[in-house]
Amino acid sequence: GLLEFTSVSRGHEFDLVDFDRVLRQAVRNLDSHIKETKASVSWGGDLPVLRLDVSQMVSVFQNLMSNAIKYHTSGISPEVKILCSRENFGWKISVIDNGIGLNPSQLAKSFRVFQRFHSKDKYPGTGLGLAISQKIVHRHKGKIWLESAGEGMGAIANVWLPEC
């Protein structure tokens, strides 16, 4: 994880990519996790064509979807919806879940390296996923942030990326 974190700035060239390709690859990479948890992942509408490092952006959305699935309420199948809209000379892509949510005081801290709010026993992971995602999004001159109305209220992970 640390190697991936430190090597973000040495990614691939940016190419014009249909964002549907990014989402489809991220879902393929999570296929067994999606089936195991009986999660549903959906998106629709107009998706942008953006200039990006496709492998890094797949990594970002794979991480955001994985978190949305991982942090679900016991006994409730995870639901992940991805919405996309034009905003401020760019595109806002939101990963919305029905999971356990976050205390609003934790939102800003979520992007710190090794930051964890739950035990590794219940929710495994390194605590690097959001920090790596933030570094990738910043490499793309974008922004990333989380929203949640509170614990038990689900969460929204937002990524804003500039137009080509």
PDB file of C-alpha atoms in Angstrom:
ATOM      1  CA  GLY A   1       0.000   0.000   0.000  1.00  0.00           C
ATOM      2  CA  LEU A   2       2.783   2.446   0.845  1.00  0.00           C
ATOM      3  CA  LEU A   3       4.546   1.661  -2.425  1.00  0.00           C
ATOM      4  CA  GLU A   4       1.335   2.431  -4.316  1.00  0.00           C
ATOM      5  CA  PHE A   5       0.872   5.647  -2.304  1.00  0.00           C
ATOM      6  CA  THR A   6       4.379   6.902  -3.069  1.00  0.00           C
ATOM      7  CA  SER A   7       4.252   5.965  -6.766  1.00  0.00           C
ATOM      8  CA  VAL A   8       0.990   7.759  -7.675  1.00  0.00           C
ATOM      9  CA  SER A   9       2.798  10.684  -9.325  1.00  0.00           C
ATOM     10  CA  ARG A  10       4.573   8.278 -11.694  1.00  0.00           C
ATOM     11  CA  GLY A  11       1.404   7.008 -13.330  1.00  0.00           C
ATOM     12  CA  HIS A  12       0.672   6.486 -17.015  1.00  0.00           C
ATOM     13  CA  GLU A  13      -0.023   9.121 -19.656  1.00  0.00           C
ATOM     14  CA  PHE A  14      -3.472  10.680 -19.717  1.00  0.00           C
ATOM     15  CA  ASP A  15      -5.770   9.554 -22.538  1.00  0.00           C
ATOM     16  CA  LEU A  16      -9.329  10.431 -23.533  1.00  0.00           C
ATOM     17  CA  VAL A  17     -11.465   7.760 -21.871  1.00  0.00           C
ATOM     18  CA  ASP A  18     -15.211   7.160 -21.740  1.00  0.00           C
ATOM     19  CA  PHE A  19     -15.981   7.038 -18.017  1.00  0.00           C
ATOM     20  CA  ASP A  20     -18.247   4.029 -18.556  1.00  0.00           C
ATOM     21  CA  ARG A  21     -15.040   2.066 -19.251  1.00  0.00           C
ATOM     22  CA  VAL A  22     -13.638   3.098 -15.847  1.00  0.00           C
ATOM     23  CA  LEU A  23     -16.763   2.008 -13.984  1.00  0.00           C
ATOM     24  CA  ARG A  24     -17.124  -1.290 -15.863  1.00  0.00           C
ATOM     25  CA  GLN A  25     -13.507  -2.248 -15.132  1.00  0.00           C
ATOM     26  CA  ALA A  26     -13.848  -1.335 -11.447  1.00  0.00           C
ATOM     27  CA  VAL A  27     -16.970  -3.519 -11.193  1.00  0.00           C
ATOM     28  CA  ARG A  28     -15.204  -6.407 -12.980  1.00  0.00           C
ATOM     29  CA  ASN A  29     -12.350  -6.136 -10.481  1.00  0.00           C
ATOM     30  CA  LEU A  30     -14.861  -6.296  -7.596  1.00  0.00           C
ATOM     31  CA  ASP A  31     -17.012  -9.056  -9.097  1.00  0.00           C
ATOM     32  CA  SER A  32     -16.383 -11.689  -6.405  1.00  0.00           C
ATOM     33  CA  HIS A  33     -16.839  -9.127  -3.587  1.00  0.00           C
ATOM     34  CA  ILE A  34     -20.104  -7.942  -5.166  1.00  0.00           C
ATOM     35  CA  LYS A  35     -21.422 -11.501  -5.488  1.00  0.00           C
ATOM     36  CA  GLU A  36     -20.264 -12.504  -2.005  1.00  0.00           C
ATOM     37  CA  THR A  37     -22.119  -9.608  -0.355  1.00  0.00           C
ATOM     38  CA  LYS A  38     -25.105  -9.684  -2.752  1.00  0.00           C
ATOM     39  CA  ALA A  39     -24.424  -6.031  -3.495  1.00  0.00           C
ATOM     40  CA  SER A  40     -26.014  -4.094  -6.312  1.00  0.00           C
ATOM     41  CA  VAL A  41     -24.017  -1.501  -8.237  1.00  0.00           C
ATOM     42  CA  SER A  42     -25.724   0.736 -10.781  1.00  0.00           C
ATOM     43  CA  TRP A  43     -25.201   3.860 -12.826  1.00  0.00           C
ATOM     44  CA  GLY A  44     -26.829   5.484 -15.761  1.00  0.00           C
ATOM     45  CA  GLY A  45     -27.246   8.663 -17.672  1.00  0.00           C
ATOM     46  CA  ASP A  46     -24.616  10.585 -19.531  1.00  0.00           C
ATOM     47  CA  LEU A  47     -21.088   9.734 -18.516  1.00  0.00           C
ATOM     48  CA  PRO A  48     -18.260  12.010 -19.585  1.00  0.00           C
ATOM     49  CA  VAL A  49     -15.263  11.402 -21.758  1.00  0.00           C
ATOM     50  CA  LEU A  50     -12.305  12.691 -19.757  1.00  0.00           C
ATOM     51  CA  ARG A  51      -8.549  12.938 -20.111  1.00  0.00           C
ATOM     52  CA  LEU A  52      -7.142  10.664 -17.421  1.00  0.00           C
ATOM     53  CA  ASP A  53      -4.857   7.832 -16.419  1.00  0.00           C
ATOM     54  CA  VAL A  54      -7.374   5.018 -16.827  1.00  0.00           C
ATOM     55  CA  SER A  55      -5.656   2.519 -14.514  1.00  0.00           C
ATOM     56  CA  GLN A  56      -5.406   5.072 -11.709  1.00  0.00           C
ATOM     57  CA  MET A  57      -9.008   6.196 -12.107  1.00  0.00           C
ATOM     58  CA  VAL A  58     -10.181   2.563 -12.086  1.00  0.00           C
ATOM     59  CA  SER A  59      -8.262   2.223  -8.814  1.00  0.00           C
ATOM     60  CA  VAL A  60     -10.062   5.259  -7.337  1.00  0.00           C
ATOM     61  CA  PHE A  61     -13.550   4.053  -8.216  1.00  0.00           C
ATOM     62  CA  GLN A  62     -12.761   0.462  -7.313  1.00  0.00           C
ATOM     63  CA  ASN A  63     -11.733   1.728  -3.871  1.00  0.00           C
ATOM     64  CA  LEU A  64     -14.821   3.924  -3.472  1.00  0.00           C
ATOM     65  CA  MET A  65     -17.168   1.096  -4.510  1.00  0.00           C
ATOM     66  CA  SER A  66     -15.293  -1.387  -2.332  1.00  0.00           C
ATOM     67  CA  ASN A  67     -15.694   0.907   0.682  1.00  0.00           C
ATOM     68  CA  ALA A  68     -19.387   1.381  -0.109  1.00  0.00           C
ATOM     69  CA  ILE A  69     -19.821  -2.401  -0.116  1.00  0.00           C
ATOM     70  CA  LYS A  70     -17.519  -3.162   2.827  1.00  0.00           C
ATOM     71  CA  TYR A  71     -19.087  -0.678   5.239  1.00  0.00           C
ATOM     72  CA  HIS A  72     -22.639  -1.970   4.984  1.00  0.00           C
ATOM     73  CA  THR A  73     -25.156  -2.637   7.716  1.00  0.00           C
ATOM     74  CA  SER A  74     -25.275  -6.271   8.756  1.00  0.00           C
ATOM     75  CA  GLY A  75     -28.298  -8.048   7.294  1.00  0.00           C
ATOM     76  CA  ILE A  76     -28.864  -5.427   4.586  1.00  0.00           C
ATOM     77  CA  SER A  77     -27.530  -5.963   1.065  1.00  0.00           C
ATOM     78  CA  PRO A  78     -25.238  -3.132  -0.006  1.00  0.00           C
ATOM     79  CA  GLU A  79     -26.624  -0.802  -2.664  1.00  0.00           C
ATOM     80  CA  VAL A  80     -24.260   1.431  -4.579  1.00  0.00           C
ATOM     81  CA  LYS A  81     -25.477   4.058  -7.035  1.00  0.00           C
ATOM     82  CA  ILE A  82     -23.181   6.176  -9.153  1.00  0.00           C
ATOM     83  CA  LEU A  83     -24.488   9.514 -10.351  1.00  0.00           C
ATOM     84  CA  CYS A  84     -22.714  11.877 -12.684  1.00  0.00           C
ATOM     85  CA  SER A  85     -23.430  15.540 -13.353  1.00  0.00           C
ATOM     86  CA  ARG A  86     -21.766  18.515 -15.000  1.00  0.00           C
ATOM     87  CA  GLU A  87     -20.587  21.061 -12.460  1.00  0.00           C
ATOM     88  CA  ASN A  88     -18.249  24.059 -12.484  1.00  0.00           C
ATOM     89  CA  PHE A  89     -16.472  23.312 -15.790  1.00  0.00           C
ATOM     90  CA  GLY A  90     -16.069  19.675 -14.875  1.00  0.00           C
ATOM     91  CA  TRP A  91     -17.872  16.507 -13.841  1.00  0.00           C
ATOM     92  CA  LYS A  92     -18.973  15.423 -10.397  1.00  0.00           C
ATOM     93  CA  ILE A  93     -19.190  11.656  -9.998  1.00  0.00           C
ATOM     94  CA  SER A  94     -20.867  10.519  -6.772  1.00  0.00           C
ATOM     95  CA  VAL A  95     -20.734   7.021  -5.280  1.00  0.00           C
ATOM     96  CA  ILE A  96     -23.785   6.769  -3.019  1.00  0.00           C
ATOM     97  CA  ASP A  97     -24.309   3.897  -0.596  1.00  0.00           C
ATOM     98  CA  ASN A  98     -26.816   2.657   1.963  1.00  0.00           C
ATOM     99  CA  GLY A  99     -24.084   1.695   4.431  1.00  0.00           C
ATOM    100  CA  ILE A 100     -23.131   2.507   7.998  1.00  0.00           C
ATOM    101  CA  GLY A 101     -22.262   6.122   7.246  1.00  0.00           C
ATOM    102  CA  LEU A 102     -19.827   8.337   9.105  1.00  0.00           C
ATOM    103  CA  ASN A 103     -19.987  10.768  11.939  1.00  0.00           C
ATOM    104  CA  PRO A 104     -19.693  14.181  10.228  1.00  0.00           C
ATOM    105  CA  SER A 105     -16.690  14.990  12.467  1.00  0.00           C
ATOM    106  CA  GLN A 106     -14.795  12.098  10.806  1.00  0.00           C
ATOM    107  CA  LEU A 107     -15.257  13.226   7.204  1.00  0.00           C
ATOM    108  CA  ALA A 108     -12.157  15.431   6.845  1.00  0.00           C
ATOM    109  CA  LYS A 109      -9.948  12.922   8.712  1.00  0.00           C
ATOM    110  CA  SER A 110     -10.945  10.091   6.358  1.00  0.00           C
ATOM    111  CA  PHE A 111      -8.215  10.955   3.839  1.00  0.00           C
ATOM    112  CA  ARG A 112      -5.319  10.728   6.303  1.00  0.00           C
ATOM    113  CA  VAL A 113      -2.801   7.922   5.786  1.00  0.00           C
ATOM    114  CA  PHE A 114      -3.613   4.888   7.983  1.00  0.00           C
ATOM    115  CA  GLN A 115      -6.776   6.564   9.322  1.00  0.00           C
ATOM    116  CA  ARG A 116      -9.277   4.012  10.574  1.00  0.00           C
ATOM    117  CA  PHE A 117     -12.553   4.482  12.431  1.00  0.00           C
ATOM    118  CA  HIS A 118     -13.436   0.804  12.906  1.00  0.00           C
ATOM    119  CA  SER A 119     -11.574  -2.296  14.107  1.00  0.00           C
ATOM    120  CA  LYS A 120      -9.617  -4.374  11.599  1.00  0.00           C
ATOM    121  CA  ASP A 121     -11.486  -7.432  12.861  1.00  0.00           C
ATOM    122  CA  LYS A 122     -14.826  -6.126  11.650  1.00  0.00           C
ATOM    123  CA  TYR A 123     -13.646  -4.128   8.610  1.00  0.00           C
ATOM    124  CA  PRO A 124     -10.271  -5.253   7.219  1.00  0.00           C
ATOM    125  CA  GLY A 125      -8.014  -2.883   5.295  1.00  0.00           C
ATOM    126  CA  THR A 126      -4.853  -0.819   5.461  1.00  0.00           C
ATOM    127  CA  GLY A 127      -6.293   2.647   5.984  1.00  0.00           C
ATOM    128  CA  LEU A 128      -4.598   3.802   2.773  1.00  0.00           C
ATOM    129  CA  GLY A 129      -7.403   3.545   0.192  1.00  0.00           C
ATOM    130  CA  LEU A 130      -8.845   7.040   0.530  1.00  0.00           C
ATOM    131  CA  ALA A 131      -5.401   8.642   0.898  1.00  0.00           C
ATOM    132  CA  ILE A 132      -4.264   6.979  -2.344  1.00  0.00           C
ATOM    133  CA  SER A 133      -7.517   7.947  -4.060  1.00  0.00           C
ATOM    134  CA  GLN A 134      -7.081  11.564  -2.979  1.00  0.00           C
ATOM    135  CA  LYS A 135      -3.529  11.648  -4.311  1.00  0.00           C
ATOM    136  CA  ILE A 136      -4.690  10.233  -7.670  1.00  0.00           C
ATOM    137  CA  VAL A 137      -7.596  12.678  -7.935  1.00  0.00           C
ATOM    138  CA  HIS A 138      -5.261  15.587  -7.147  1.00  0.00           C
ATOM    139  CA  ARG A 139      -2.876  14.346  -9.884  1.00  0.00           C
ATOM    140  CA  HIS A 140      -5.864  14.730 -12.221  1.00  0.00           C
ATOM    141  CA  LYS A 141      -6.426  18.320 -10.967  1.00  0.00           C
ATOM    142  CA  GLY A 142      -9.644  17.196  -9.300  1.00  0.00           C
ATOM    143  CA  LYS A 143     -11.229  17.149  -5.859  1.00  0.00           C
ATOM    144  CA  ILE A 144     -12.537  14.345  -3.672  1.00  0.00           C
ATOM    145  CA  TRP A 145     -14.713  14.589  -0.576  1.00  0.00           C
ATOM    146  CA  LEU A 146     -17.128  12.577   1.529  1.00  0.00           C
ATOM    147  CA  GLU A 147     -20.598  13.393   2.782  1.00  0.00           C
ATOM    148  CA  SER A 148     -22.719  11.634   5.384  1.00  0.00           C
ATOM    149  CA  ALA A 149     -25.673  12.723   7.464  1.00  0.00           C
ATOM    150  CA  GLY A 150     -24.387  10.536  10.283  1.00  0.00           C
ATOM    151  CA  GLU A 151     -23.832   7.007  11.435  1.00  0.00           C
ATOM    152  CA  GLY A 152     -26.338   4.608   9.932  1.00  0.00           C
ATOM    153  CA  MET A 153     -27.253   7.115   7.220  1.00  0.00           C
ATOM    154  CA  GLY A 154     -25.056   5.906   4.349  1.00  0.00           C
ATOM    155  CA  ALA A 155     -22.317   7.918   2.699  1.00  0.00           C
ATOM    156  CA  ILE A 156     -21.531   9.710  -0.533  1.00  0.00           C
ATOM    157  CA  ALA A 157     -18.032   9.783  -1.976  1.00  0.00           C
ATOM    158  CA  ASN A 158     -17.735  12.624  -4.505  1.00  0.00           C
ATOM    159  CA  VAL A 159     -15.067  13.111  -7.129  1.00  0.00           C
ATOM    160  CA  TRP A 160     -14.920  16.240  -9.262  1.00  0.00           C
ATOM    161  CA  LEU A 161     -12.760  16.081 -12.399  1.00  0.00           C
ATOM    162  CA  PRO A 162     -12.133  18.902 -14.885  1.00  0.00           C
ATOM    163  CA  GLU A 163     -13.433  18.770 -18.445  1.00  0.00           C
ATOM    164  CA  CYS A 164     -10.960  17.995 -21.193  1.00  0.00           C
TER     165      CYS A 164
END
